[in-house]
XYZ file of C-alpha atoms in Angstrom:
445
model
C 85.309 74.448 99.520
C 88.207 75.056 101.699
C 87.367 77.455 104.531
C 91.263 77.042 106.442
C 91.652 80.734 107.575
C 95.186 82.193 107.030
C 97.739 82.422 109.564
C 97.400 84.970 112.264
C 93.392 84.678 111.650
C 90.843 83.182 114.176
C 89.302 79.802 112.430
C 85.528 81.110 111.869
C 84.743 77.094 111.420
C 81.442 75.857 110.416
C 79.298 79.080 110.819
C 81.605 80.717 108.004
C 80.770 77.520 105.957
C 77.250 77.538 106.334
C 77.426 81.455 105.080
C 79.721 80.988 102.322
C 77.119 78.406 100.793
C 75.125 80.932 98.671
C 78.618 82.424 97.700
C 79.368 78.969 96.402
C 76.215 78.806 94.434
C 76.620 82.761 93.168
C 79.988 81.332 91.259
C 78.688 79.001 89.365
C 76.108 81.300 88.253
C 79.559 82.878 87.443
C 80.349 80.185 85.590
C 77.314 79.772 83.640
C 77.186 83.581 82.383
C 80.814 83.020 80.992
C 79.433 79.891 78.851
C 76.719 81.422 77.291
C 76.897 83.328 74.187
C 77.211 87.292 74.430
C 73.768 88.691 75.141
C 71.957 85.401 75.548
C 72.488 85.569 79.453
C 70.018 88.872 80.063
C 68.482 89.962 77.165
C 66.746 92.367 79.446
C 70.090 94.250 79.965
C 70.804 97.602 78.135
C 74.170 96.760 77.332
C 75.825 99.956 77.681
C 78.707 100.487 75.622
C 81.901 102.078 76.481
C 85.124 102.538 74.712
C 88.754 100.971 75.882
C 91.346 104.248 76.230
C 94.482 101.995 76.100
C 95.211 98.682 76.789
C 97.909 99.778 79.115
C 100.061 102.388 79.877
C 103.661 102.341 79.118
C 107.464 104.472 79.734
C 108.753 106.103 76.548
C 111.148 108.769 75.811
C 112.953 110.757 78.886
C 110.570 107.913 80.961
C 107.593 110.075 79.972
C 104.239 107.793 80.525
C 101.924 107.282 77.367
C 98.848 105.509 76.450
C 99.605 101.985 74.269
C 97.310 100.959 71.760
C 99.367 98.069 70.541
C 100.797 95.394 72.938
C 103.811 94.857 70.410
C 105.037 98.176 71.212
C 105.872 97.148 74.482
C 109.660 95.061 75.483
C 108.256 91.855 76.563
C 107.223 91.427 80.126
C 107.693 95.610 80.670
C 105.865 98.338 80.683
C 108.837 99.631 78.459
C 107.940 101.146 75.590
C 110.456 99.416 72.737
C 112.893 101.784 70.919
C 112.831 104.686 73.028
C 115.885 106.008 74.388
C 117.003 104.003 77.581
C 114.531 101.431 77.088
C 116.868 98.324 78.209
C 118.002 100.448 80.784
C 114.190 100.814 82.095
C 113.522 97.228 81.786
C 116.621 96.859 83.872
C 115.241 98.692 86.651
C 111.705 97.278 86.498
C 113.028 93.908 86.776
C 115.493 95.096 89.538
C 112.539 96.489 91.529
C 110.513 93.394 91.111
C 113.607 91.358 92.269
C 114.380 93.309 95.479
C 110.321 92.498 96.669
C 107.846 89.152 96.134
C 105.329 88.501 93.323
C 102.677 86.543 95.192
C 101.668 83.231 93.201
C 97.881 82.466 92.760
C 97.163 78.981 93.039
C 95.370 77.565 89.941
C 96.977 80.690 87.983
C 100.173 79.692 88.284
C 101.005 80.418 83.731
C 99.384 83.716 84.354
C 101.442 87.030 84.779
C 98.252 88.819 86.283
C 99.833 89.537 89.861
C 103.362 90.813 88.597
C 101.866 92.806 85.634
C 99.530 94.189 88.496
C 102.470 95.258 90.420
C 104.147 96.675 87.211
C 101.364 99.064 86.337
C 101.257 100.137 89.960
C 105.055 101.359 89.971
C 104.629 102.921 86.543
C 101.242 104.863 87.788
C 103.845 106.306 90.697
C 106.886 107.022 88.048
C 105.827 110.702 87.325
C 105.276 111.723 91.132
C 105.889 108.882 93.247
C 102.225 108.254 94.128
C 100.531 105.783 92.017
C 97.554 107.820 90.247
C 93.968 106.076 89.908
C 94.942 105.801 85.838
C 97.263 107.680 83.513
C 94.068 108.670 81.136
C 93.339 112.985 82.385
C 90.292 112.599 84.408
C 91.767 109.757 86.129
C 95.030 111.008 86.922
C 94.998 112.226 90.165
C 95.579 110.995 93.396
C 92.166 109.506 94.995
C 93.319 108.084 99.461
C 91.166 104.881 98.765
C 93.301 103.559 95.581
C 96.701 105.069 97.260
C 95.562 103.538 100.835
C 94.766 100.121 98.374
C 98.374 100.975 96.391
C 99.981 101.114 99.899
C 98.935 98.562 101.480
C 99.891 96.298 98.147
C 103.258 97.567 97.989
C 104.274 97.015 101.591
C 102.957 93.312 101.433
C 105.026 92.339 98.338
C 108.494 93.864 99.849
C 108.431 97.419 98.812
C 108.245 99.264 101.614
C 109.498 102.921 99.801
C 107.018 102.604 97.761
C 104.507 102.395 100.332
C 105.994 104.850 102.674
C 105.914 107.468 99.468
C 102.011 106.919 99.984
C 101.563 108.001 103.325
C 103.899 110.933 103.151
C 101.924 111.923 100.454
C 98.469 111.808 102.226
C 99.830 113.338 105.645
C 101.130 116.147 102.805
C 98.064 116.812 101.887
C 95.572 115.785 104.906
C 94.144 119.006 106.185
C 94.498 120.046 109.972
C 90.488 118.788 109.829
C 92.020 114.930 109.435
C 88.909 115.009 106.627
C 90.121 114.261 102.864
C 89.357 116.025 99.713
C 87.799 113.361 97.153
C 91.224 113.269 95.133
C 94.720 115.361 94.871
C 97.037 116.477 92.245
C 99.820 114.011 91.861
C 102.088 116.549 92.959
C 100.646 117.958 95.969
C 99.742 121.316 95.069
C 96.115 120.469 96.186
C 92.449 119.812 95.150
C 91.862 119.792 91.601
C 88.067 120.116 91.711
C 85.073 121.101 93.681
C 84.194 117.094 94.360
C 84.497 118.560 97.746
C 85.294 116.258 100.909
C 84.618 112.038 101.303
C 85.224 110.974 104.674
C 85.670 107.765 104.044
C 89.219 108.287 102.661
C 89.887 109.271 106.824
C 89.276 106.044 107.407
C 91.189 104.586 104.430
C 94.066 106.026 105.123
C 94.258 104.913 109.183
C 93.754 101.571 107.530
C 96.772 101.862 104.885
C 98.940 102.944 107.855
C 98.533 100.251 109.860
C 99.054 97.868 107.073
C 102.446 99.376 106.194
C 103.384 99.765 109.552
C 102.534 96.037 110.624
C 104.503 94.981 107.468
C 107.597 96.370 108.865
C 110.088 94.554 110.586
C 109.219 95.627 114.559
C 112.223 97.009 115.137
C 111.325 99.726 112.401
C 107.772 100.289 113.535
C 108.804 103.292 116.433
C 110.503 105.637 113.898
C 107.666 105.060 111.291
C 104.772 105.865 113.912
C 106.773 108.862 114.826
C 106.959 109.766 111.005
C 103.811 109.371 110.728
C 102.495 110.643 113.831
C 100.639 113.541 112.463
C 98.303 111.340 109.900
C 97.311 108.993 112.346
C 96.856 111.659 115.036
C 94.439 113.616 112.575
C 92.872 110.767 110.953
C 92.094 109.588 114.530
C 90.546 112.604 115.699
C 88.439 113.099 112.458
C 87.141 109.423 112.786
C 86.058 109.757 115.930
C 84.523 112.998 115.620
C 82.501 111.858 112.604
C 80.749 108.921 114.539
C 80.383 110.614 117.769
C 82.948 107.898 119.034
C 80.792 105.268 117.699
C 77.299 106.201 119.314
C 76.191 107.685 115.422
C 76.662 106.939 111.758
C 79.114 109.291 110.090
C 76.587 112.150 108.373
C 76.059 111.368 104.566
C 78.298 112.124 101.994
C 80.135 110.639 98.948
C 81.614 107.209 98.666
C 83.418 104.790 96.235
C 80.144 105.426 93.766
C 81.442 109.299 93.707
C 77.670 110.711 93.704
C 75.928 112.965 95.706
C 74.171 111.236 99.497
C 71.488 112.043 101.490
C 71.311 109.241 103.685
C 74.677 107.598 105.506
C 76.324 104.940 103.509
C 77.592 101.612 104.744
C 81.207 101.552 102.936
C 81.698 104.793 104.788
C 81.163 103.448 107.985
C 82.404 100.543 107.250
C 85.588 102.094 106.622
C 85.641 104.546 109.284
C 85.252 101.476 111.931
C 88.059 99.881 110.330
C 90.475 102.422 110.631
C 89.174 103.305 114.084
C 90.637 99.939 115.086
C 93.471 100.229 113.048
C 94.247 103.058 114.836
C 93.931 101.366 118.242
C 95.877 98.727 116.940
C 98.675 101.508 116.142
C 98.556 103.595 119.237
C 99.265 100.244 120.985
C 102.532 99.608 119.361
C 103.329 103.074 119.930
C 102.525 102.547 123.609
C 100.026 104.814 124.482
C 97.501 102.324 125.704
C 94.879 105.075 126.839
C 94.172 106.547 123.285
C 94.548 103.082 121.842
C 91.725 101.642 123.944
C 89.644 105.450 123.098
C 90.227 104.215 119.898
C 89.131 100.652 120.400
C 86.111 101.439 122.462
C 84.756 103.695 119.259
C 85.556 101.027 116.700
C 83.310 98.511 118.927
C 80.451 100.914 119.671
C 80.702 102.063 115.783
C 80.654 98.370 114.929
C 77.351 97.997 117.023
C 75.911 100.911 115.378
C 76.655 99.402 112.284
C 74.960 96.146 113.227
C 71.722 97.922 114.463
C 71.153 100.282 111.530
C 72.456 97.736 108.564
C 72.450 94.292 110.331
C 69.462 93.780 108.121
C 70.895 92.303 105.330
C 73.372 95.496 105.298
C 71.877 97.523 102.561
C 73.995 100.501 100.784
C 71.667 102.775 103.023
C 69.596 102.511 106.507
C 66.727 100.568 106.283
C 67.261 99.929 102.316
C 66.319 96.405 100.857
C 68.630 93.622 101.202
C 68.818 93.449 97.715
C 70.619 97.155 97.597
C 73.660 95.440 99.583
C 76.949 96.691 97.980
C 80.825 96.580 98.011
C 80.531 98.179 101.400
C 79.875 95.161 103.041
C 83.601 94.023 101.870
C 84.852 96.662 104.196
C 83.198 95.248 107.254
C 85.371 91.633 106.649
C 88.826 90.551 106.703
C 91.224 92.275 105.766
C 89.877 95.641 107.115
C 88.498 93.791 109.461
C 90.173 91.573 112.315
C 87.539 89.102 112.345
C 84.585 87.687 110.515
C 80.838 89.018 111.764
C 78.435 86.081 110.501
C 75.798 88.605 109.601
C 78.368 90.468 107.078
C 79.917 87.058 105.852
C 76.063 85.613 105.091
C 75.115 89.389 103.222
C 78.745 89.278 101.486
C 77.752 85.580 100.118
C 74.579 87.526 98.909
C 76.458 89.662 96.582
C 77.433 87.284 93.100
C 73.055 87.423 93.462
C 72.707 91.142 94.092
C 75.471 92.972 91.775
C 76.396 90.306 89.052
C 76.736 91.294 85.591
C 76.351 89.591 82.013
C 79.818 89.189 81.802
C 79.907 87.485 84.912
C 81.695 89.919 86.675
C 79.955 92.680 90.137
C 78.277 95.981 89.404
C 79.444 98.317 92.242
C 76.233 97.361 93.942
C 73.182 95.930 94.387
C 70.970 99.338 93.258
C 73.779 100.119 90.845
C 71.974 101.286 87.140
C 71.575 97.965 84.859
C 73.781 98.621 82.236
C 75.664 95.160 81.831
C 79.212 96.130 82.605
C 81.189 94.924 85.623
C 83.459 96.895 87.407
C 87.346 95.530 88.060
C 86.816 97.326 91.443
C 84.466 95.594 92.775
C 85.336 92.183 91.688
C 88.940 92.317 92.991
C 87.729 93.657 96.293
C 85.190 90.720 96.303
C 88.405 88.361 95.797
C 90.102 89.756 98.398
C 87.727 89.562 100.845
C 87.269 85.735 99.915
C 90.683 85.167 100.314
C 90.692 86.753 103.284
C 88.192 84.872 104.780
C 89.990 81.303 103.620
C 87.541 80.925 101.078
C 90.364 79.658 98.935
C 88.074 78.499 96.293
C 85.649 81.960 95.823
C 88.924 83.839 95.110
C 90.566 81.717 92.966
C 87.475 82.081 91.185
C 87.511 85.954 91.060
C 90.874 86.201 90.114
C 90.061 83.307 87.298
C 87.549 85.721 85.695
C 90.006 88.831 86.154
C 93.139 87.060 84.590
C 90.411 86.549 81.583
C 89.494 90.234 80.725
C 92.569 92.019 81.208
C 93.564 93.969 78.229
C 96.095 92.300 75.116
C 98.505 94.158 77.115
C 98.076 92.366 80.398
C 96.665 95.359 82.453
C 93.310 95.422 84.140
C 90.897 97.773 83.012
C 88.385 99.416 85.109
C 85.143 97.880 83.484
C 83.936 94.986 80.954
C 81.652 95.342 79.120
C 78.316 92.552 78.523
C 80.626 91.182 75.918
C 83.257 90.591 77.494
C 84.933 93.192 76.232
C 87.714 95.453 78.152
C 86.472 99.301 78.529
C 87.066 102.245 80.025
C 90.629 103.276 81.253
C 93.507 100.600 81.979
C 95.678 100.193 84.223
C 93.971 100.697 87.256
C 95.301 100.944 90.616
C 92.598 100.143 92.653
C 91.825 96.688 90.820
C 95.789 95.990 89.967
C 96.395 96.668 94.124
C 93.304 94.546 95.048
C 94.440 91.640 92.949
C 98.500 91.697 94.531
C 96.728 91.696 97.999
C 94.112 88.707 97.146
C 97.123 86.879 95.954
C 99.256 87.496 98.826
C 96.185 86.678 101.360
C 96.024 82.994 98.908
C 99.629 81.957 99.690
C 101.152 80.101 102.133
């Protein structure tokens, strides 16, 4: 397994070996569910079965979005739907605006289109409003800050930096004075759709999505876009810090990427909330105000030691849970939201192909997640990116191998699969589609 860490990364060297051994062994468990017949690999499942909206989404008439049912329909290699007025004239521009960024190659994938259809879907999720939606099917089609902080970060890495910066104008729009973000948005801004009420970990999302647009810039553009942007990271900041106690407490429970009601703190929301605490030190430097960069810094450490002392345990989804319960939050405590590799979270990361696989051979959201058979898109393409973050070359390739696999006939990934193997639920996504462009950009050169 190759373990080289990428540029601009500390070398974790034989300690990150040693941890990503049981990772090693959870992919060939991989491996092994995707050779046996459908069913055969946990008959004690209850395959749960869930219809596929659309196999993508596409741009028709007056570059109106619609569901496609039939990949044919499409102009090949678009998200153009064929015959509609302007349709060459749509390709045109797709093909323009992947031209004028990069489409990250995945070694070992290199006949798939998986990365560029990725970065199709997540322009034509942003065509109607300029902010890629979760998914074009109604309940999904809002704005939720950890797919748009995911969509941002994507966008700016691949050379599309407009893109990106249509993100964060978008969440400083909307961010109340409080710095604390509603669940999701209306595409266009007029506000909160729903009584989901607040998740806090979309503060720390978003202070993460800023510095990773702002770090892709060329430095001599990063002073204009931290004034830009001064009031989300100012308010974001402030509601971080306030939420932790500056690091000395867990932020108080509430909703996280599983969208259901908490009682206890979660550890994807501090997770998160420690990683944009030190992106935010990281962005107060460059805008050279050293003494709230270092206020910043010093809550990001004592949050990370908080972390360590209520979750170091085998970091369960909640205090004092069982190692087993260990979840996608413990993604959020690595590279890239992290600057460097904690041993404890690489060893419970190589924990989770045990913990949260699924009959298809892809990750349930978690480790206490209901056993219904179907993986989730998000949490596998997180699970890549994090191994490709962390140089585990290999693990990723082997993520994005089972991804490129169960995309729809149209080339879109879909937000679950089903024990079958089948595609299900809504597709595109721009959570998974983001997650992918950003595993294959940590995987090159």
């Amino acid at each position: 397994m190759t373990t080289a860490a990428p540029a601009g990364r500390p070398r974790t060297g034989r300690p990150l070996r040693r941890a990503l051994r049981p990772l090693a062994l959870g992919l060939v468990v991989v491996l092994v569910y995707g050779l046996c017949p459908a069913g055969a690999a946990s008959r004690a499942v209850r395959d749960r079965v869930v219809p596929l909206d659309a196999l993508t989404t596409g741009v028709g008439a007056g570059g109106r979005l619609e569901p496609v049912q039939d990949a044919a329909l499409l102009l090949p290699g678009s998200r153009v739907l064929a015959g509609a007025p302007g349709a060459a004239g749509r390709r045109r521009a797709e093909q323009a605006w992947l031209a004028s960024g990069s489409v990250p190659a995945v070694p070992g994938l290199e006949g798939s289109t998986m990365v560029r259809d990725a970065l199709l879907d997540l322009r034509t999720l942003a065509l109607p409003d300029g902010v890629p939606v979760a998914a074009w099917s109604p309940p999904w089609r809002y704005v939720w800050p950890r797919d748009s902080a995911l969509a941002a970060a994507a966008l700016a890495r691949t050379g599309h930096p407009a893109d990106a910066a249509a993100v964060l104008d978008f969440l400083q729009r909307v961010q109340p004075a409080s710095g604390v973000f509603a669940a999701r948005y209306s595409p266009d801004g007029s506000g909160v759709p729903d009584d989901r009420g607040e998740q806090l970990d979309g503060t720390g999302w978003a202070l993460w999505a800023l510095a990773a647009v702002v770090e892709a810039a060329p430095a001599a553009d990063r002073a204009a876009l931290l004034a830009r942007w001064a009031p989300l990271l100012d308010r974001s900041t402030a509601a971080a810090r306030a939420a932790v106690d500056d690091g000395r407490r867990l932020p108080p429970a509430g909703p996280d990427y599983w969208e259901v009601p908490e009682r206890r703190p979660t550890l994807a929301t501090a997770a998160l909330l420690r990683a944009g605490l030190a992106a935010a030190a990281r962005l107060q430097g460059l805008a050279d105000d050293p003494a709230a960069a270092e206020r910043a810094g010093a809550a990001a450490d004592r949050l990370a030691a908080t972390v360590r002392a209520r979750f170091g345990d085998g970091y369960p989804r909640h205090p004092g849970g069982p190692a087993s319960s260990v979840d996608l939050g413990v993604v959020f405590l690595l590279p890239p939201f992290a600057e460097h590799a904690d041993p404890d979270a690489v060893a419970a990361f190589a924990r989770v192909p045990r913990a949260m696989l699924r009959p298809a051979g892809g990750l349930a959201p978690g480790g206490s997640w209901r056993d219904d058979g179907i993986s989730w898109t998000t949490s596998t393409s997180s699970c890549a990116l994090a191994a490709a973050a962390l140089g585990d070359r290999a693990g990723a390739q082997a993520w994005l191998r089972w991804l490129d696999a169960h995309r729809t006939a149209a080339g879109s990934l879909p937000e679950k699969v089903l024990a079958d193997g089948s595609p299900a639920a809504v597709a595109p996504l721009a959570w998974a589609s983001a997650a992918v462009v950003l595993a294959a950009v940590e995987l090159g050169p």
